[in-house]
JSON list of C-alpha atoms and ligand atoms in Angstrom, two decimals:
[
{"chain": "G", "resi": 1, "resn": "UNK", "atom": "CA", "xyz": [-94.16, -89.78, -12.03]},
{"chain": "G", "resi": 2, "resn": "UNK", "atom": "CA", "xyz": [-97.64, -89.63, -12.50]},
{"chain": "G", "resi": 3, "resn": "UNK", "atom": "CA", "xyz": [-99.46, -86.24, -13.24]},
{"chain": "G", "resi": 4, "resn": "UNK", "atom": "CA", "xyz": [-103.26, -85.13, -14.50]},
{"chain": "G", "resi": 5, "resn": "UNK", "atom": "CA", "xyz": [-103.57, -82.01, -16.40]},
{"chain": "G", "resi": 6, "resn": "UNK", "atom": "CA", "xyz": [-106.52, -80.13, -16.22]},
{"chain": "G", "resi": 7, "resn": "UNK", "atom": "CA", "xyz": [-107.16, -77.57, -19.34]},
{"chain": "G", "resi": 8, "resn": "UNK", "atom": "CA", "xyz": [-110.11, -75.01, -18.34]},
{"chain": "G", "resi": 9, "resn": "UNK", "atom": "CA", "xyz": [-111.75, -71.72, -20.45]},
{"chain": "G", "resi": 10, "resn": "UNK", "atom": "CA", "xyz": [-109.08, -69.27, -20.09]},
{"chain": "G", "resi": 11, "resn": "UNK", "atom": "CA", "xyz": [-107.01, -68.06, -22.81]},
{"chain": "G", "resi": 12, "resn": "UNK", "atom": "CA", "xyz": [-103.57, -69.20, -22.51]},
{"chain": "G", "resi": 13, "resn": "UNK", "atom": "CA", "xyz": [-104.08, -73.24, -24.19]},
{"chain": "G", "resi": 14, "resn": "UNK", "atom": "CA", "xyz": [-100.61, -73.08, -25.69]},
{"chain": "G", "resi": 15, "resn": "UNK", "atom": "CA", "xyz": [-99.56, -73.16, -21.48]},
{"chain": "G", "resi": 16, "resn": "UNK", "atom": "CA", "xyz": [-101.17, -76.65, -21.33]},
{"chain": "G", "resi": 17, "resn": "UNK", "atom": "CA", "xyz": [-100.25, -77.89, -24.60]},
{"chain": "G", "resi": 18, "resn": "UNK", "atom": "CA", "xyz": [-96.73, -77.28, -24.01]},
{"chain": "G", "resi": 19, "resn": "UNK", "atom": "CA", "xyz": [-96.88, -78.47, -20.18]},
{"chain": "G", "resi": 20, "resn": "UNK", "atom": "CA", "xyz": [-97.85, -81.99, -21.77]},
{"chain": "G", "resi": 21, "resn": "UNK", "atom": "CA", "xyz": [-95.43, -81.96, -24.10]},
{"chain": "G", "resi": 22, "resn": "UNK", "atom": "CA", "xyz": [-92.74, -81.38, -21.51]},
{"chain": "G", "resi": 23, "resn": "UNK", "atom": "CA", "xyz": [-93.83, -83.08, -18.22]},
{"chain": "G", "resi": 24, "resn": "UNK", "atom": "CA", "xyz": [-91.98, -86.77, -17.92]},
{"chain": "G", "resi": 25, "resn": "UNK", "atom": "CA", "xyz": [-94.14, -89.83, -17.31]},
{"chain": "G", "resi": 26, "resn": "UNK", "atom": "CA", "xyz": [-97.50, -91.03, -17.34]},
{"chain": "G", "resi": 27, "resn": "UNK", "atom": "CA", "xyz": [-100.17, -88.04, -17.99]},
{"chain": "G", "resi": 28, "resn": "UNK", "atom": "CA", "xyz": [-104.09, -87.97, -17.05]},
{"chain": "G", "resi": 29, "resn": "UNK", "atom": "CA", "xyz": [-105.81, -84.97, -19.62]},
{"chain": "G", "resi": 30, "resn": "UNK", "atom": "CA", "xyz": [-108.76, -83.23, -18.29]},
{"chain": "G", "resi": 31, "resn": "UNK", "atom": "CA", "xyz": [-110.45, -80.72, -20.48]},
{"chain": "G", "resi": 32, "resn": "UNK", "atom": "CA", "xyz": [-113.26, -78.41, -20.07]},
{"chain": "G", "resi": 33, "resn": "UNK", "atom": "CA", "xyz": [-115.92, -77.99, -22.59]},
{"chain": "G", "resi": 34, "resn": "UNK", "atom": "CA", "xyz": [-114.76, -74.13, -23.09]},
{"chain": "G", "resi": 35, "resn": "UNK", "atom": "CA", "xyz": [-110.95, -75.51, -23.53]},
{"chain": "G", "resi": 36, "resn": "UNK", "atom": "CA", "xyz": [-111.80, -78.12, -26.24]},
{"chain": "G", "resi": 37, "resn": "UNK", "atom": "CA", "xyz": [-113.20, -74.76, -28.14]},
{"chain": "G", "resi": 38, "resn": "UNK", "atom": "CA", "xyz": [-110.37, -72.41, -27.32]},
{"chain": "G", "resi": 39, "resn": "UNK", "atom": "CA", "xyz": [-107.65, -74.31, -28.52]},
{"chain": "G", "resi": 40, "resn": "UNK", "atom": "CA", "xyz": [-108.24, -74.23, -31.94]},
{"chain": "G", "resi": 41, "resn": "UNK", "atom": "CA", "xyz": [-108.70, -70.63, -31.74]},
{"chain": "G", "resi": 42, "resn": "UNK", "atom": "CA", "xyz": [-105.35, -69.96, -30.51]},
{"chain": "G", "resi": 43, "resn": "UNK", "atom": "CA", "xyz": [-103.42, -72.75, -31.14]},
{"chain": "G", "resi": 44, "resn": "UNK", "atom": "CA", "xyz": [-102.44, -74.58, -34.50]},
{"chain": "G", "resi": 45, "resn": "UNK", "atom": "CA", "xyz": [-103.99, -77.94, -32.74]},
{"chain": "G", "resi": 46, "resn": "UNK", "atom": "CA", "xyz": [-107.63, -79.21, -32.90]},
{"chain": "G", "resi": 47, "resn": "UNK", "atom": "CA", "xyz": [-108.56, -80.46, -29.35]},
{"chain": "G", "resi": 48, "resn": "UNK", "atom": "CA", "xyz": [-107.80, -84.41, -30.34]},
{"chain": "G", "resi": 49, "resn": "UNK", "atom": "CA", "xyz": [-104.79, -83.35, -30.91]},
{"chain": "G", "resi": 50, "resn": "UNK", "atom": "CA", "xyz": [-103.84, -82.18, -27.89]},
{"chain": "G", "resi": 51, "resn": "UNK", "atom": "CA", "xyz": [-105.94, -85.37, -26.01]},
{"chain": "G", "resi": 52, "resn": "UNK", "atom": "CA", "xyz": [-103.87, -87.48, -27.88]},
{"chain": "G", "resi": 53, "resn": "UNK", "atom": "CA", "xyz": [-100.45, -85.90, -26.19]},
{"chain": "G", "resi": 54, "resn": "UNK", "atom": "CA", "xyz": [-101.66, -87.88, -22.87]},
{"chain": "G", "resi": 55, "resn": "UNK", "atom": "CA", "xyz": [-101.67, -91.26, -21.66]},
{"chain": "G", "resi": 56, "resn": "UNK", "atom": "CA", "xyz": [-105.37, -91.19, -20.84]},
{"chain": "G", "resi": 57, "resn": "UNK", "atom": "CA", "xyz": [-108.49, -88.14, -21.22]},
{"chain": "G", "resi": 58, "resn": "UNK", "atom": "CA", "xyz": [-111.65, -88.07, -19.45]},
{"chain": "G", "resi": 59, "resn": "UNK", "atom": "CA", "xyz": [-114.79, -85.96, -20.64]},
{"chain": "G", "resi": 60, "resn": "UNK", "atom": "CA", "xyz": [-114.95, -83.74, -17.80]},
{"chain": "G", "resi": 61, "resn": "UNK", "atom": "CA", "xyz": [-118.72, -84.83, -17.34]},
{"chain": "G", "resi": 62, "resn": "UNK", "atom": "CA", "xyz": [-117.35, -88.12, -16.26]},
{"chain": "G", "resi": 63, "resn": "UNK", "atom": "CA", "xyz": [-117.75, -88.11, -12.62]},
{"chain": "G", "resi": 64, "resn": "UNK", "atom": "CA", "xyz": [-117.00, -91.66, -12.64]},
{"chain": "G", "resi": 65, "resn": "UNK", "atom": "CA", "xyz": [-113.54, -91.46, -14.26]},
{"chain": "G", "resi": 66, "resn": "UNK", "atom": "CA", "xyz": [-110.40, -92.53, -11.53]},
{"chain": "G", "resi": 67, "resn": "UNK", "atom": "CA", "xyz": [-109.77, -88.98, -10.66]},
{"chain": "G", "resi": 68, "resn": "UNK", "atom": "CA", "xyz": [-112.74, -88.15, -9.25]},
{"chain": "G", "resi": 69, "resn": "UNK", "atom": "CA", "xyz": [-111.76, -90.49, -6.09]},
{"chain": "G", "resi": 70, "resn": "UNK", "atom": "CA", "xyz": [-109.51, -89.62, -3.52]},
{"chain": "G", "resi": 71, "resn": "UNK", "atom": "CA", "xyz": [-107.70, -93.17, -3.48]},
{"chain": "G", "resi": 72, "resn": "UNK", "atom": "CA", "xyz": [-106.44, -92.27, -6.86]},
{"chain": "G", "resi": 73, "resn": "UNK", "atom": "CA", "xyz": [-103.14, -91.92, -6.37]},
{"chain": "G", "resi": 74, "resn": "UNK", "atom": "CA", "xyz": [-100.49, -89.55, -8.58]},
{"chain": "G", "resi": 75, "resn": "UNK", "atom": "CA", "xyz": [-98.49, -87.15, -7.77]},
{"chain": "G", "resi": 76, "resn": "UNK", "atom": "CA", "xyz": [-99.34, -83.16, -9.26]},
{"chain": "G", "resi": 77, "resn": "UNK", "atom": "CA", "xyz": [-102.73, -81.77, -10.39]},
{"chain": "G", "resi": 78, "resn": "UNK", "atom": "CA", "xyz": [-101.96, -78.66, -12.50]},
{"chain": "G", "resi": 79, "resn": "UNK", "atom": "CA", "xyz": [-104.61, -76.41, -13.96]},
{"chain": "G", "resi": 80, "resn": "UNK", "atom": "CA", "xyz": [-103.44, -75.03, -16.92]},
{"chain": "G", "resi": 81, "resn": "UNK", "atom": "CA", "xyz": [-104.42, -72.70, -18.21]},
{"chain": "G", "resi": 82, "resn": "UNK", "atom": "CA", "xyz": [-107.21, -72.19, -15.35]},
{"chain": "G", "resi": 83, "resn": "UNK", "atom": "CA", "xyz": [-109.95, -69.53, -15.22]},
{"chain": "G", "resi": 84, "resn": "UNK", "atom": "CA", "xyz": [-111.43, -67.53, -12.36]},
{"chain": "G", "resi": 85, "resn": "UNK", "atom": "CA", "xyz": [-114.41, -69.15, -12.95]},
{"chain": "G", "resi": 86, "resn": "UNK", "atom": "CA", "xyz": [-112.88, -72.66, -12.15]},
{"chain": "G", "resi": 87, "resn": "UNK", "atom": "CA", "xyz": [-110.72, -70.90, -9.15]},
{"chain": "G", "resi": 88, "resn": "UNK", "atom": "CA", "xyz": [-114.46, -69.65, -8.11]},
{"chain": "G", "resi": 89, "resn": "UNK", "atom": "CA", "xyz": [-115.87, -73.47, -7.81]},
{"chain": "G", "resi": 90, "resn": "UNK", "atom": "CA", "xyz": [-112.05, -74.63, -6.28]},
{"chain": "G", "resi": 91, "resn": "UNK", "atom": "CA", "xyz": [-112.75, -71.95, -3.45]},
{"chain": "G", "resi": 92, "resn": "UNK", "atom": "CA", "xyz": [-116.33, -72.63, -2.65]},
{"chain": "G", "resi": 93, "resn": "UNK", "atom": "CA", "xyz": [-115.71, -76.70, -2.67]},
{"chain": "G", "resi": 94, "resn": "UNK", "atom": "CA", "xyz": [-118.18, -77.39, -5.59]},
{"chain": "G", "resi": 95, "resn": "UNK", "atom": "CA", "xyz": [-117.45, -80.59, -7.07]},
{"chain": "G", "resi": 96, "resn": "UNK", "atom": "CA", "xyz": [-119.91, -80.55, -9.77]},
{"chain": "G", "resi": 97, "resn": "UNK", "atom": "CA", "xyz": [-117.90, -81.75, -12.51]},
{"chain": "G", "resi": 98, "resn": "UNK", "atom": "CA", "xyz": [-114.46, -84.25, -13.02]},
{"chain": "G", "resi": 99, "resn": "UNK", "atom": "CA", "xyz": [-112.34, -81.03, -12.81]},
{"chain": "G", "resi": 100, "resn": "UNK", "atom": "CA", "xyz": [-113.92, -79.32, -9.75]},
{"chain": "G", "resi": 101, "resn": "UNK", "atom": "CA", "xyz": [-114.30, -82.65, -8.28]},
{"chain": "G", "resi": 102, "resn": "UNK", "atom": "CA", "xyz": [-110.62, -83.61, -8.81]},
{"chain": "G", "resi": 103, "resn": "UNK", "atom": "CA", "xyz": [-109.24, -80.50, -7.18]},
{"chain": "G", "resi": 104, "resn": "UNK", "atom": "CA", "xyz": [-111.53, -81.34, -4.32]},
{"chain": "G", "resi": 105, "resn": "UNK", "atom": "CA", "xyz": [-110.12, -84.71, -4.31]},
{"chain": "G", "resi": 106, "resn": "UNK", "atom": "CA", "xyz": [-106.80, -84.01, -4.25]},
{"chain": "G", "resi": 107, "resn": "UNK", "atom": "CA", "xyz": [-106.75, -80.89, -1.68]},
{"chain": "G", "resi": 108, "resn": "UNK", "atom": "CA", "xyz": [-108.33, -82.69, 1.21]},
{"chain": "G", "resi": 109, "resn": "UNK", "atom": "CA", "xyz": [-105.40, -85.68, 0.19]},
{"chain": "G", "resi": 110, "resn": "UNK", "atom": "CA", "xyz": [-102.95, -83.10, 0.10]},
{"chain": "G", "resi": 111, "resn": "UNK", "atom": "CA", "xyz": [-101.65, -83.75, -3.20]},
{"chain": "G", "resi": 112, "resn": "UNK", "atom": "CA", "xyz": [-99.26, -81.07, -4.59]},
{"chain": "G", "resi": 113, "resn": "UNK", "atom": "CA", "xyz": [-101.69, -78.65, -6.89]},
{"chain": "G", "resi": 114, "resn": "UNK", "atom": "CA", "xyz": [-100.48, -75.68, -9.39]},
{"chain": "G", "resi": 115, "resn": "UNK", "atom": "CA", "xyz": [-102.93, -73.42, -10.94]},
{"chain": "G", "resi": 116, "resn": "UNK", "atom": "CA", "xyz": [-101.76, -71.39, -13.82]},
{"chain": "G", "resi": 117, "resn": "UNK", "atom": "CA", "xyz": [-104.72, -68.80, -13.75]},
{"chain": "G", "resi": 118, "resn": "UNK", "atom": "CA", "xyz": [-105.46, -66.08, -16.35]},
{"chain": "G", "resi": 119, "resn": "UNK", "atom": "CA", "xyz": [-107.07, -63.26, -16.22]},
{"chain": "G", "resi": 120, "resn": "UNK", "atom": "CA", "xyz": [-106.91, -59.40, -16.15]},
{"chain": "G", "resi": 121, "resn": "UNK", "atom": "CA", "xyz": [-107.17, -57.29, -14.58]},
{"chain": "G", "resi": 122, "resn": "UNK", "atom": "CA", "xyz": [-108.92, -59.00, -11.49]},
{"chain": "G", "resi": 123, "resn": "UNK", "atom": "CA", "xyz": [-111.69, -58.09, -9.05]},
{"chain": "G", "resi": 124, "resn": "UNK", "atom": "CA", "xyz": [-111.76, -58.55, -5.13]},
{"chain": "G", "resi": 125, "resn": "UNK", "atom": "CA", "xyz": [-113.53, -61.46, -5.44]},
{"chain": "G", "resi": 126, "resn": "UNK", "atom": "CA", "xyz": [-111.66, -63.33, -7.54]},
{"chain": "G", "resi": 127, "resn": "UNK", "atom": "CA", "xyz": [-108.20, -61.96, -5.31]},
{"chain": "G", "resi": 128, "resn": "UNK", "atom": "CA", "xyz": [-110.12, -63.55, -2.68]},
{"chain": "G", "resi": 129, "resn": "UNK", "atom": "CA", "xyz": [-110.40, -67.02, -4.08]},
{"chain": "G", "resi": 130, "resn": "UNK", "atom": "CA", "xyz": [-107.10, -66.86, -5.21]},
{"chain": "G", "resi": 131, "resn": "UNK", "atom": "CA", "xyz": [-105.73, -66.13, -1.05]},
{"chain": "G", "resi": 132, "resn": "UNK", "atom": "CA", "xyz": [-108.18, -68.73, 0.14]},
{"chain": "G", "resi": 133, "resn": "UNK", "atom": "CA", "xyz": [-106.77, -71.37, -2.22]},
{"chain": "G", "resi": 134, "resn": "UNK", "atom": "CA", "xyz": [-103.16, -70.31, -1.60]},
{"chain": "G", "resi": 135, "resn": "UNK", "atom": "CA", "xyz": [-103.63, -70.03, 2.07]},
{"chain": "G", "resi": 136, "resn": "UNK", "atom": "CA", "xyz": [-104.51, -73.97, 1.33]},
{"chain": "G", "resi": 137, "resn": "UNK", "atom": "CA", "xyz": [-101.16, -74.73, 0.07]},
{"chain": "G", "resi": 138, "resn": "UNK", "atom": "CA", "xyz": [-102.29, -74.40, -3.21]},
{"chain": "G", "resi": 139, "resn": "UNK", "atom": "CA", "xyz": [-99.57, -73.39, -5.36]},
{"chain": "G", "resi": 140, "resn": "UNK", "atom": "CA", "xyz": [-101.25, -70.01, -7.91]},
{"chain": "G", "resi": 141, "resn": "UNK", "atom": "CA", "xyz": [-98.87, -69.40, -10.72]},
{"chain": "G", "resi": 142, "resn": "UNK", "atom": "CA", "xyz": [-99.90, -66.35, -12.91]},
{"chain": "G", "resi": 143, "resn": "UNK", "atom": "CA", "xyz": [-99.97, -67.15, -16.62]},
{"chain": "G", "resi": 144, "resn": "UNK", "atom": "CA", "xyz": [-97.32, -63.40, -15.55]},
{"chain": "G", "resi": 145, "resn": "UNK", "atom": "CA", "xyz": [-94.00, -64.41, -17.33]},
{"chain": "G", "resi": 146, "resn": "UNK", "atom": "CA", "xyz": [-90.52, -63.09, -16.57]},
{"chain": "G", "resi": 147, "resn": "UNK", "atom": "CA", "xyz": [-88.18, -60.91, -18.29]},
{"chain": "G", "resi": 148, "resn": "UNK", "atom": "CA", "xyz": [-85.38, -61.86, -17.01]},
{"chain": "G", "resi": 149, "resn": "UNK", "atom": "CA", "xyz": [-84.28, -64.62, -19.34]},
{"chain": "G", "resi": 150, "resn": "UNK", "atom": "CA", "xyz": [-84.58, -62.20, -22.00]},
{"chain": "G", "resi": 151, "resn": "UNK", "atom": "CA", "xyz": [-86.91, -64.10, -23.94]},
{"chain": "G", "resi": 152, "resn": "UNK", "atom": "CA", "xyz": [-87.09, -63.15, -27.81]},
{"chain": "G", "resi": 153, "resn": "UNK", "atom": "CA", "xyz": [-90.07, -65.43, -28.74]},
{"chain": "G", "resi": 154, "resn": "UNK", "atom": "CA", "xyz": [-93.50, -65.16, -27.89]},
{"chain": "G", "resi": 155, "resn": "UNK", "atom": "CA", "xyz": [-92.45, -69.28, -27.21]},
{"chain": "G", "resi": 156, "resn": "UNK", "atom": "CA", "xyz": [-89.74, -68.69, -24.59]},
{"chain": "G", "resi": 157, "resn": "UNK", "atom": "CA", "xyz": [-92.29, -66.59, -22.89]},
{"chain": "G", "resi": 158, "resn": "UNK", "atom": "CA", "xyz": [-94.77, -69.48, -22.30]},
{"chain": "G", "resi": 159, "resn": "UNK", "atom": "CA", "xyz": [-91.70, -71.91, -21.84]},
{"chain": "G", "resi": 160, "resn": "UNK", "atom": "CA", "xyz": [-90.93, -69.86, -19.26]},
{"chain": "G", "resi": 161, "resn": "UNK", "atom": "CA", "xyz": [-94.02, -70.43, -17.47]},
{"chain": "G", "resi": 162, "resn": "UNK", "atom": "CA", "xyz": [-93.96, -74.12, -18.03]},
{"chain": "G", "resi": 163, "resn": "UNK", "atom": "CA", "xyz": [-90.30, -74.27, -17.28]},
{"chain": "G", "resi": 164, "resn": "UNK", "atom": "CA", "xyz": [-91.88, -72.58, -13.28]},
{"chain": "G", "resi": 165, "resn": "UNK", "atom": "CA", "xyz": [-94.46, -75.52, -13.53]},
{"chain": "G", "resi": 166, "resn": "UNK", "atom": "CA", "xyz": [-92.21, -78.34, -13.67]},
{"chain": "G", "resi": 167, "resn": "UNK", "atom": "CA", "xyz": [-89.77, -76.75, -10.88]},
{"chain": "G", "resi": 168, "resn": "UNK", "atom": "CA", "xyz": [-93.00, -76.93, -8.79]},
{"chain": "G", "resi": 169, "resn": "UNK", "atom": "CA", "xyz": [-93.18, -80.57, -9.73]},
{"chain": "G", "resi": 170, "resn": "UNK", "atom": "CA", "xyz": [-89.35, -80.74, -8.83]},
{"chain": "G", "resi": 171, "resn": "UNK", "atom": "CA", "xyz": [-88.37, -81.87, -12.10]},
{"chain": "G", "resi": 172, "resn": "UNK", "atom": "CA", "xyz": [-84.99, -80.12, -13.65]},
{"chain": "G", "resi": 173, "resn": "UNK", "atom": "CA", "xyz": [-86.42, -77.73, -16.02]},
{"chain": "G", "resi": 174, "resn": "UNK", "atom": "CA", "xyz": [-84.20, -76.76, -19.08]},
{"chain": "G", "resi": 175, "resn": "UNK", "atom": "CA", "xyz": [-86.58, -74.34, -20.76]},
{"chain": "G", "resi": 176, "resn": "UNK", "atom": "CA", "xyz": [-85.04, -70.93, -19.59]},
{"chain": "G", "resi": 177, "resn": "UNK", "atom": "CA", "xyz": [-82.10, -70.12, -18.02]},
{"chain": "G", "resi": 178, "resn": "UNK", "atom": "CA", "xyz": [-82.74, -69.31, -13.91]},
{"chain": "G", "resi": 179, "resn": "UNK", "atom": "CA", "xyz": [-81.65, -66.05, -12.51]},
{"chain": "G", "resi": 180, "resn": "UNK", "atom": "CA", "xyz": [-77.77, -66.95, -11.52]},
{"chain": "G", "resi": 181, "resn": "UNK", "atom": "CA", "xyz": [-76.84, -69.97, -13.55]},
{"chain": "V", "resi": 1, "resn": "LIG", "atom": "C1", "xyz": [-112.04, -66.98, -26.05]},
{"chain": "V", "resi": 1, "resn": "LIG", "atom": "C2", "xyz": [-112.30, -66.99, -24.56]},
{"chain": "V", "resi": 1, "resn": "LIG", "atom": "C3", "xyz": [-111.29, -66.60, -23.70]},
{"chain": "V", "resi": 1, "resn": "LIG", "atom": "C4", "xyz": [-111.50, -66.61, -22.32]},
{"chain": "V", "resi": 1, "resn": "LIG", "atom": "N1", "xyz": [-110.46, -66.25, -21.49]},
{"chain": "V", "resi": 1, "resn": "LIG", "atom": "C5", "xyz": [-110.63, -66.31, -20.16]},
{"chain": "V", "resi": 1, "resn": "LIG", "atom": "C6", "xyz": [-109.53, -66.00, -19.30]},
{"chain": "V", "resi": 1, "resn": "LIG", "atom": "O1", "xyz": [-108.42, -65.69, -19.73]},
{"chain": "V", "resi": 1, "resn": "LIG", "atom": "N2", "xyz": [-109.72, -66.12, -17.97]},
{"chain": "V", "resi": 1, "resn": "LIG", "atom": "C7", "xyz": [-110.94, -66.49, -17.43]},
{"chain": "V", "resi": 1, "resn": "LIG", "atom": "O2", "xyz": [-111.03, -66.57, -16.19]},
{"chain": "V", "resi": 1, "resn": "LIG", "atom": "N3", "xyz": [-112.00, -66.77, -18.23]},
{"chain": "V", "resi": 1, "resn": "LIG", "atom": "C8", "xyz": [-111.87, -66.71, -19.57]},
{"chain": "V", "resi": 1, "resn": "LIG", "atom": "N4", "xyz": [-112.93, -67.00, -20.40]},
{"chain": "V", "resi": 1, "resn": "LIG", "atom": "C9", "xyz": [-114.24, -67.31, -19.80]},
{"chain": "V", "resi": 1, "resn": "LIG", "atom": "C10", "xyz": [-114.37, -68.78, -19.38]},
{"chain": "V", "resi": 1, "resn": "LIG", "atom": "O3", "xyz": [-114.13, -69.64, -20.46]},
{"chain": "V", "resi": 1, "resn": "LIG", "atom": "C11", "xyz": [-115.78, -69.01, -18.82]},
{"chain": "V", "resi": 1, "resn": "LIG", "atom": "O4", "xyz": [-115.93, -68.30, -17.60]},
{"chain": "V", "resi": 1, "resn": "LIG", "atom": "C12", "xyz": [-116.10, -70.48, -18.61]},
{"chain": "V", "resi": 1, "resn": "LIG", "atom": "O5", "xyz": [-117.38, -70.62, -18.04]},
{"chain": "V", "resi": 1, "resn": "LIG", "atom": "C13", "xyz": [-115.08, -71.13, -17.71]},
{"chain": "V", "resi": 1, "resn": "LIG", "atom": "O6", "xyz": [-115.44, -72.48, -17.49]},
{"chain": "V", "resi": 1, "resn": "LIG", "atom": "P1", "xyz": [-114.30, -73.55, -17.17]},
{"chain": "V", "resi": 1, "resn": "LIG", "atom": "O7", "xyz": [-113.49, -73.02, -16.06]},
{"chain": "V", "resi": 1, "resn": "LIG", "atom": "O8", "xyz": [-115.07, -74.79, -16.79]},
{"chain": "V", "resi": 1, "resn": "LIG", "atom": "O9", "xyz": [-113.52, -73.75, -18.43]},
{"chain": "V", "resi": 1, "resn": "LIG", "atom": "C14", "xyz": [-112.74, -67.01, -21.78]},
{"chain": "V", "resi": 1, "resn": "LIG", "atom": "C15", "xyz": [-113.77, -67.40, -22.67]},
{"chain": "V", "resi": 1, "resn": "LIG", "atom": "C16", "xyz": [-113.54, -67.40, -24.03]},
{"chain": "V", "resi": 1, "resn": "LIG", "atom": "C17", "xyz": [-114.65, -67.84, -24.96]}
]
């Protein structure tokens, strides 16, 4: 299994970081310039520490890197943690830098794509996006955990959200327990 991980501006990093640490197989890392500076605000990792938890990272100014072609072949884009601003450009069809351009890349190829957005509360227009993409087959995954699993950690909580992620990628997820097992 091949997979690229995009990492935008939205609070939430320790959703990516621990996505990458989980996933199985090869990993492409994608970053934007406001992710490099969040993680080290919320997370115990510097930003070259979390490039080095992929295969391969591309500066996401790097319009030349593979993903920005739609012969590249893998098999899930997630954005994680992804921002409204980022669901804004996905919506509108900007491909203006490697991230943009790689979700335009691989929705007209129909590649499987999860977005884990964050925000709160959220206007109309960002609702909007959100329908237009999912109306796409885009698959939007609030960073909204569940209770069900009881979680007692503030770390179940986001494994539970990476544990959804992986399901989408229909890989067995052993993070929480699901509803009936
Ligand atoms: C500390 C911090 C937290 C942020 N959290 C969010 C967030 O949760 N959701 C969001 O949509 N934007 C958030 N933003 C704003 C985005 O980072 C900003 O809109 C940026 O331009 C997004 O660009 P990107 O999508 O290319 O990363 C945050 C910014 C900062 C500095």
């Amino acid at each position: 299994m091949k997979c690229v991980v995009a990492m935008t501006g939205a609070s939430g990093a320790v959703y990516g970081i621990r996505l990458l640490q989980e996933l199985p197989g090869e990993k492409i890392l994608l970053m934007s310039e406001t992710a490099e500076a969040i993680i080290p605000e919320e997370t115990d990792y510097s930003a070259d520490d979390v490039k080095a938890m992929a295969d391969s990272f591309y500066e996401n100014t790097d319009l030349f890197a593979p993903t920005a072609s739609g012969s590249f072949d893998y098999d899930v884009l997630f954005v994680v943690p992804c921002t409204e601003s980022s669901v804004a450009k996905f919506a509108c069809g900007l491909g203006t830098d490697l991230i943009s351009r790689t979700f335009m890349c691989a929705l007209k190829e129909q590649r499987k794509i999860v977005l884990v957005v964050r925000e709160t509360p959220k206007s109309a227009i960002m609702l909007e996006n959100e329908l237009k993409l999912a109306r796409l087959g885009v698959v939007i995954m609030d960073a909204n955990p569940g209770f069900y699993p009881n979680p007692k950690t503030v770390g179940e909580m986001v494994d539970f959200i990476v544990g959804r992620c992986l399901s989408q990628a229909g890989i067995k997820q052993h993070l929480f327990k699901p509803w009936g097992e």
